[in-house]
Coordinates of N, CA and C in Angstrom, one line a residue:
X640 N -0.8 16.0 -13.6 CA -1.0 16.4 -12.2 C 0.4 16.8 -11.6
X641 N 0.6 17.5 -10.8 CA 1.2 17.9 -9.9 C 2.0 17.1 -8.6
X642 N 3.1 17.1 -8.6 CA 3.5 16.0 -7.7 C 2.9 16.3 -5.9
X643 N 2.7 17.3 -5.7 CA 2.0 17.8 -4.7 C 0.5 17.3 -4.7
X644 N -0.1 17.7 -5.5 CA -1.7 16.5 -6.2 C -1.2 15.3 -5.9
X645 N -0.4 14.5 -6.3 CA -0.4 13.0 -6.4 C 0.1 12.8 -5.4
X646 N 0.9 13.2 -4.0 CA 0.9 13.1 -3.1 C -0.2 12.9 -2.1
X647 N -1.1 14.2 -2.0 CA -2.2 14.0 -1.6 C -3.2 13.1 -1.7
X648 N -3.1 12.7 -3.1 CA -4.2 11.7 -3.6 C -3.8 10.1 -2.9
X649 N -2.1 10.4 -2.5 CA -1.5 8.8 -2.5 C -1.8 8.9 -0.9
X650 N -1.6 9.9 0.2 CA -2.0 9.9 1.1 C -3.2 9.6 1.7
X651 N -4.4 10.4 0.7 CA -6.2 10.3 1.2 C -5.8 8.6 0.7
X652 N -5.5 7.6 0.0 CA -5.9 6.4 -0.1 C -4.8 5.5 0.9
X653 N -3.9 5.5 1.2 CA -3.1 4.7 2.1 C -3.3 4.9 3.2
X654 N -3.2 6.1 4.0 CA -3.6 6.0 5.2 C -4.8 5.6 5.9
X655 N -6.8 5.7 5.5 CA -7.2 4.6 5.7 C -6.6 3.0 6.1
X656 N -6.2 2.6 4.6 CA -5.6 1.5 4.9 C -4.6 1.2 6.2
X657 N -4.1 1.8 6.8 CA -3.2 2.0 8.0 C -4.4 1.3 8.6
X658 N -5.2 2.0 9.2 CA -6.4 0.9 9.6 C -7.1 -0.1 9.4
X659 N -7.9 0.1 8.5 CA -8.3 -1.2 7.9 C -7.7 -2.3 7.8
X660 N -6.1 -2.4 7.3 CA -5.0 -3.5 7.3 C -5.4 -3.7 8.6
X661 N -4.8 -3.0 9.6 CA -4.7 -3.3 11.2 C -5.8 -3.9 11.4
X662 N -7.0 -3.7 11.3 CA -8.2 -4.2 12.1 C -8.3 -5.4 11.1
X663 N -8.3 -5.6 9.8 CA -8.5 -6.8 9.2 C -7.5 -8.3 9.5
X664 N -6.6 -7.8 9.9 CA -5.4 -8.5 10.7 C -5.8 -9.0 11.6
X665 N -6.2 -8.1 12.7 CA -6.8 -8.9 14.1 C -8.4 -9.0 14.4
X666 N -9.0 -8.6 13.2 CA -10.1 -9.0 13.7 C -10.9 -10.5 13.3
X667 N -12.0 -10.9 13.3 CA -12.2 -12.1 13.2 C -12.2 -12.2 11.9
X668 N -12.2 -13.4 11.1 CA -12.0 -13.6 9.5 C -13.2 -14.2 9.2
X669 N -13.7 -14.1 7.7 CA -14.4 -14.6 7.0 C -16.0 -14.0 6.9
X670 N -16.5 -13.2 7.8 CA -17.7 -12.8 7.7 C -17.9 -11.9 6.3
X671 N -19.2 -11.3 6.8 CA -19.6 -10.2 5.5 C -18.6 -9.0 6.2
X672 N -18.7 -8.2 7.4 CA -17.7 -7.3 7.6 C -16.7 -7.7 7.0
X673 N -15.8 -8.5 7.0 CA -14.8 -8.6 6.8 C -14.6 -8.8 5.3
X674 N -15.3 -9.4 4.5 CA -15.4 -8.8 3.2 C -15.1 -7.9 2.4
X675 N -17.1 -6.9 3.4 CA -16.4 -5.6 2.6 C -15.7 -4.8 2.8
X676 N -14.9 -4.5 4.1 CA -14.1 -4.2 4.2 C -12.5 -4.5 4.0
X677 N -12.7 -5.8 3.6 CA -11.0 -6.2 3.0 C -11.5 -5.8 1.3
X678 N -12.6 -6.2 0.5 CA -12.6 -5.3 -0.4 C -12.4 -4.2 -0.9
X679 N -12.6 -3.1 0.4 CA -12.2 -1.7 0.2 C -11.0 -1.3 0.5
X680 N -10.5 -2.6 1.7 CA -9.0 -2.6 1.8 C -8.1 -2.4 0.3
X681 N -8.5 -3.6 -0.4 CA -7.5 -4.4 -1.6 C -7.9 -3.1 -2.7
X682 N -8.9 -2.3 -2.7 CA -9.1 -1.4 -3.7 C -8.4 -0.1 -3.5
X683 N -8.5 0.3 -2.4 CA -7.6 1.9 -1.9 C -6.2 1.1 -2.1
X684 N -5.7 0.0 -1.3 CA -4.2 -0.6 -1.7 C -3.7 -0.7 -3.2
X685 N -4.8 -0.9 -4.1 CA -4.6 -0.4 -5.9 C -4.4 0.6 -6.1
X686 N -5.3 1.3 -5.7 CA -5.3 3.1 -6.2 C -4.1 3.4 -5.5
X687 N -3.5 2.9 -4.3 CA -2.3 3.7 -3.6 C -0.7 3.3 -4.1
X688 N -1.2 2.0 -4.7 CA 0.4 1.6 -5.2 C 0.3 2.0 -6.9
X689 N -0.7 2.4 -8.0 CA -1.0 3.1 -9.1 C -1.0 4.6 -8.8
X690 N -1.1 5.4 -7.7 CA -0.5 6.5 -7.6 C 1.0 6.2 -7.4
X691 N 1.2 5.5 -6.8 CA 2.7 5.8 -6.0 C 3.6 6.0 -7.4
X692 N 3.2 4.8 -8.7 CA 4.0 5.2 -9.8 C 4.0 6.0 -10.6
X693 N 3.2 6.7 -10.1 CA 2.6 8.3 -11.0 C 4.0 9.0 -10.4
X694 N 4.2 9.3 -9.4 CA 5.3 9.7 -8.2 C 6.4 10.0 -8.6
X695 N 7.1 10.7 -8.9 CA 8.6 11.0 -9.3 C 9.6 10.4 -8.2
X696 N 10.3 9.8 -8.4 CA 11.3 9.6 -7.2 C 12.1 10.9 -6.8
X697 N 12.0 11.4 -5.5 CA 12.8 12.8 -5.5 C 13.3 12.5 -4.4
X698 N 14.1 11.2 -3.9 CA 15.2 11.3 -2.7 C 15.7 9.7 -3.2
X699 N 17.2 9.9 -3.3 CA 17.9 8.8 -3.8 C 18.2 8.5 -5.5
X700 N 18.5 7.5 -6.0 CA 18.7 7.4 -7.7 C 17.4 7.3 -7.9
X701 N 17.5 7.9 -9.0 CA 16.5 7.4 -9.9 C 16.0 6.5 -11.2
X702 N 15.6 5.4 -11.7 CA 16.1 4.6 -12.8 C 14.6 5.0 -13.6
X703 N 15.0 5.1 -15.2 CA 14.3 5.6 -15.9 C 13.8 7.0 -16.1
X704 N 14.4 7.7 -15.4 CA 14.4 9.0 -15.0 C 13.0 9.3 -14.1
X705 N 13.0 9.0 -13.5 CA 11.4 8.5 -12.8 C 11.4 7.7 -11.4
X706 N 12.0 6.3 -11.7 CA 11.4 5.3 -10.2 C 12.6 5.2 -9.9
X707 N 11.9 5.2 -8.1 CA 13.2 4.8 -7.6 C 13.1 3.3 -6.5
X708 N 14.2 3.2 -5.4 CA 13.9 1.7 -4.7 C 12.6 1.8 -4.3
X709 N 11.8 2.7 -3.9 CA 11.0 2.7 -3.2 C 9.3 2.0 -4.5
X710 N 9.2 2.3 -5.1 CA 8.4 1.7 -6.4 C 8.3 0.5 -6.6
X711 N 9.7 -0.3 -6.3 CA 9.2 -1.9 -6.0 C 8.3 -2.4 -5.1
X712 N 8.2 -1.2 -4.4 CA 7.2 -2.0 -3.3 C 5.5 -1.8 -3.9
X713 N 5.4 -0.5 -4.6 CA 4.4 -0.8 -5.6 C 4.0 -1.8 -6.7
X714 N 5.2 -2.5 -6.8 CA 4.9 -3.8 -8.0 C 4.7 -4.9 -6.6
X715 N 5.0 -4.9 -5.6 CA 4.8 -5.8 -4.9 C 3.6 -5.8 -4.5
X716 N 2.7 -4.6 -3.9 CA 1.3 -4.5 -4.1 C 0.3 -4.7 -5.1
X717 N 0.3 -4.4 -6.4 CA -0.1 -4.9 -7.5 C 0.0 -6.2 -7.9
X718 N 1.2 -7.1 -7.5 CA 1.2 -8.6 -7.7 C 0.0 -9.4 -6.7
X719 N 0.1 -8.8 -5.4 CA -0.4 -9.5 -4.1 C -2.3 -8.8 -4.0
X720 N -2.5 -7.9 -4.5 CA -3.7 -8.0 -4.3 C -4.3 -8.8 -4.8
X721 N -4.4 -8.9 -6.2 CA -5.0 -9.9 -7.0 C -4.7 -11.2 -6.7
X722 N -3.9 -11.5 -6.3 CA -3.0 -12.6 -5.9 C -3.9 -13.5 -4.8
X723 N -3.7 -12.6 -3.8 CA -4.3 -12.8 -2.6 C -5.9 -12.9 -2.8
X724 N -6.5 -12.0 -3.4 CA -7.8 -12.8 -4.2 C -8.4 -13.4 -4.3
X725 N -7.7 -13.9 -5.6 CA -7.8 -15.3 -6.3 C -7.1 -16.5 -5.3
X726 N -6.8 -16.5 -4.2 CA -6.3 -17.3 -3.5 C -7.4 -17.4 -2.6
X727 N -8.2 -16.4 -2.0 CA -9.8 -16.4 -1.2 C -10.4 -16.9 -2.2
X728 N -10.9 -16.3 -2.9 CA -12.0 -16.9 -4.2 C -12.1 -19.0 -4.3
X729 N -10.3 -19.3 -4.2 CA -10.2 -20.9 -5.0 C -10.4 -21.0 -3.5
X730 N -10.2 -20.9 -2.3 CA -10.6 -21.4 -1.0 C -9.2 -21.6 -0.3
X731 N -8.1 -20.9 -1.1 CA -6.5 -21.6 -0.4 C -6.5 -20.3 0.8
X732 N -7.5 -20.4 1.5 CA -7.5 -19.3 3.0 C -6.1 -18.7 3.7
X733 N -5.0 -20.4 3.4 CA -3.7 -19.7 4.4 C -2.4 -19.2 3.4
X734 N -2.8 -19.3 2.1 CA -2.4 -18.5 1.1 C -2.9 -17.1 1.3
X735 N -4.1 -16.8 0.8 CA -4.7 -15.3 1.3 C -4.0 -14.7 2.2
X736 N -4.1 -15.5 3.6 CA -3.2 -14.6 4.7 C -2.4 -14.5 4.6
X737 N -1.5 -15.4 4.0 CA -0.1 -15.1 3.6 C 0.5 -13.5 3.1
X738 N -0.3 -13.7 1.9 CA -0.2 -12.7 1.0 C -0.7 -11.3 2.0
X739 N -2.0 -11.0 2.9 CA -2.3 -9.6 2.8 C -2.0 -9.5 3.9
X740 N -0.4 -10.4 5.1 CA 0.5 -10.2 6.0 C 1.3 -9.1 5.3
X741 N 2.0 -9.8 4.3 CA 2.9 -9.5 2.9 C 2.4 -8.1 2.5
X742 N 1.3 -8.1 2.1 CA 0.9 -6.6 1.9 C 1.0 -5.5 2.8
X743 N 0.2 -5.6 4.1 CA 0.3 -5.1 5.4 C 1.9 -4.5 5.3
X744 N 2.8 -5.6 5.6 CA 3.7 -5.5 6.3 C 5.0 -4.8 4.9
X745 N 4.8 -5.1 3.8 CA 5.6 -4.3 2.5 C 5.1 -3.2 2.1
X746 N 3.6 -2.7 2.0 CA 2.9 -2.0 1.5 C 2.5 -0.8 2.4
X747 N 2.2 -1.2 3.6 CA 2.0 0.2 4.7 C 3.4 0.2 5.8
X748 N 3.8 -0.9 6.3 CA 5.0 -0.8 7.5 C 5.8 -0.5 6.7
X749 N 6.7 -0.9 5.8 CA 7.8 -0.9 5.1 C 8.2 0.2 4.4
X750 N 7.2 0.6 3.6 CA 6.9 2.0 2.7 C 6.4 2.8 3.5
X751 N 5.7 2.7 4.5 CA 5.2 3.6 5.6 C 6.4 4.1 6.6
X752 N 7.6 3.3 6.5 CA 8.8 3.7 6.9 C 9.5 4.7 6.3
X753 N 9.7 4.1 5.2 CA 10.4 5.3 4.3 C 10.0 6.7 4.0
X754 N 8.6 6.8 4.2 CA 8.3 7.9 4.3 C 8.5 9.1 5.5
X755 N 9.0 8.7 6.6 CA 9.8 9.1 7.2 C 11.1 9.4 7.1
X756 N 11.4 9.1 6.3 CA 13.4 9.5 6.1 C 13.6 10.8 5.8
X757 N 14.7 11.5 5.7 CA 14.7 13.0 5.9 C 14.7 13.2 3.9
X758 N 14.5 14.0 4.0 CA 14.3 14.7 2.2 C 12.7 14.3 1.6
X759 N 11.7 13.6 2.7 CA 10.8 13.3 2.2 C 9.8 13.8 3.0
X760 N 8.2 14.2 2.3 CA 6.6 15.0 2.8 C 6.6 15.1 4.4
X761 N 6.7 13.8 4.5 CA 5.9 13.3 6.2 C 7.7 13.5 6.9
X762 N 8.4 13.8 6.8 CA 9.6 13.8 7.6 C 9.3 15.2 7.5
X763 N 9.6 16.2 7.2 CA 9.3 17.5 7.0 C 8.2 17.8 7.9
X764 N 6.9 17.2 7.6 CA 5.9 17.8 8.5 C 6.1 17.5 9.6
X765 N 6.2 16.0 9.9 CA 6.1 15.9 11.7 C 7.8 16.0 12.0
X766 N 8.7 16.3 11.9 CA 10.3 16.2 12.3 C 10.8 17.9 11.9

């Protein structure tokens, strides 16, 4: 695929999540809404941190000729979904939150920052 393809693809799946995080954050916890919608949350957040390493790094070093700083934050999403999971599942509830604060806040604010910096998609389009 095309780094322009895998862009798009990493876009249509994270941005959703911009929302979903938000409203799963403040809205009430534990029902069936919130379920299935933190399940579709934690699934577009897989697909979007498994694109992201498809991704060539094209602003800053690169290590492996490939990833750059910005990619750790994809291992940090891949550790914490399942994480955070299996932490709802065994019933450790303020573990879960912990973790999909952690996601939220590494996974869309943080990386959702960087994508603003100049030599990158979204700084180009809206700047």
């Amino acid at each position: 695929m095309t780094y322009e393809t895998l862009m798009y693809f990493h876009l249509l799946t994270v941005v959703p999540c911009i929302f979903l995080g938000g409203y799963l954050l403040a809205a009430q916890k534990g029902g069936a809404i919130h379920r299935k919608l933190g399940g579709l949350y934690m699934i577009l957040m897989m697909a979007t941190a498994l694109i992201a390493l498809l991704i060539p790094a094209g602003v800053g070093p690169q290590f492996l000729g490939h990833f750059g700083y910005l990619h750790l934050l994809s291992g940090i999403v891949l550790w914490t979904v399942p994480t955070a999971f299996l932490a709802v599942r065994r019933g450790k509830i303020k573990e879960h939150q912990r973790k999909m604060v952690i996601l939220y806040l590494s996974g869309i604010i943080i990386a959702g920052g960087f994508t603003f910096f100049p030599g990158r998609y979204l700084h180009q389009l809206f700047f």
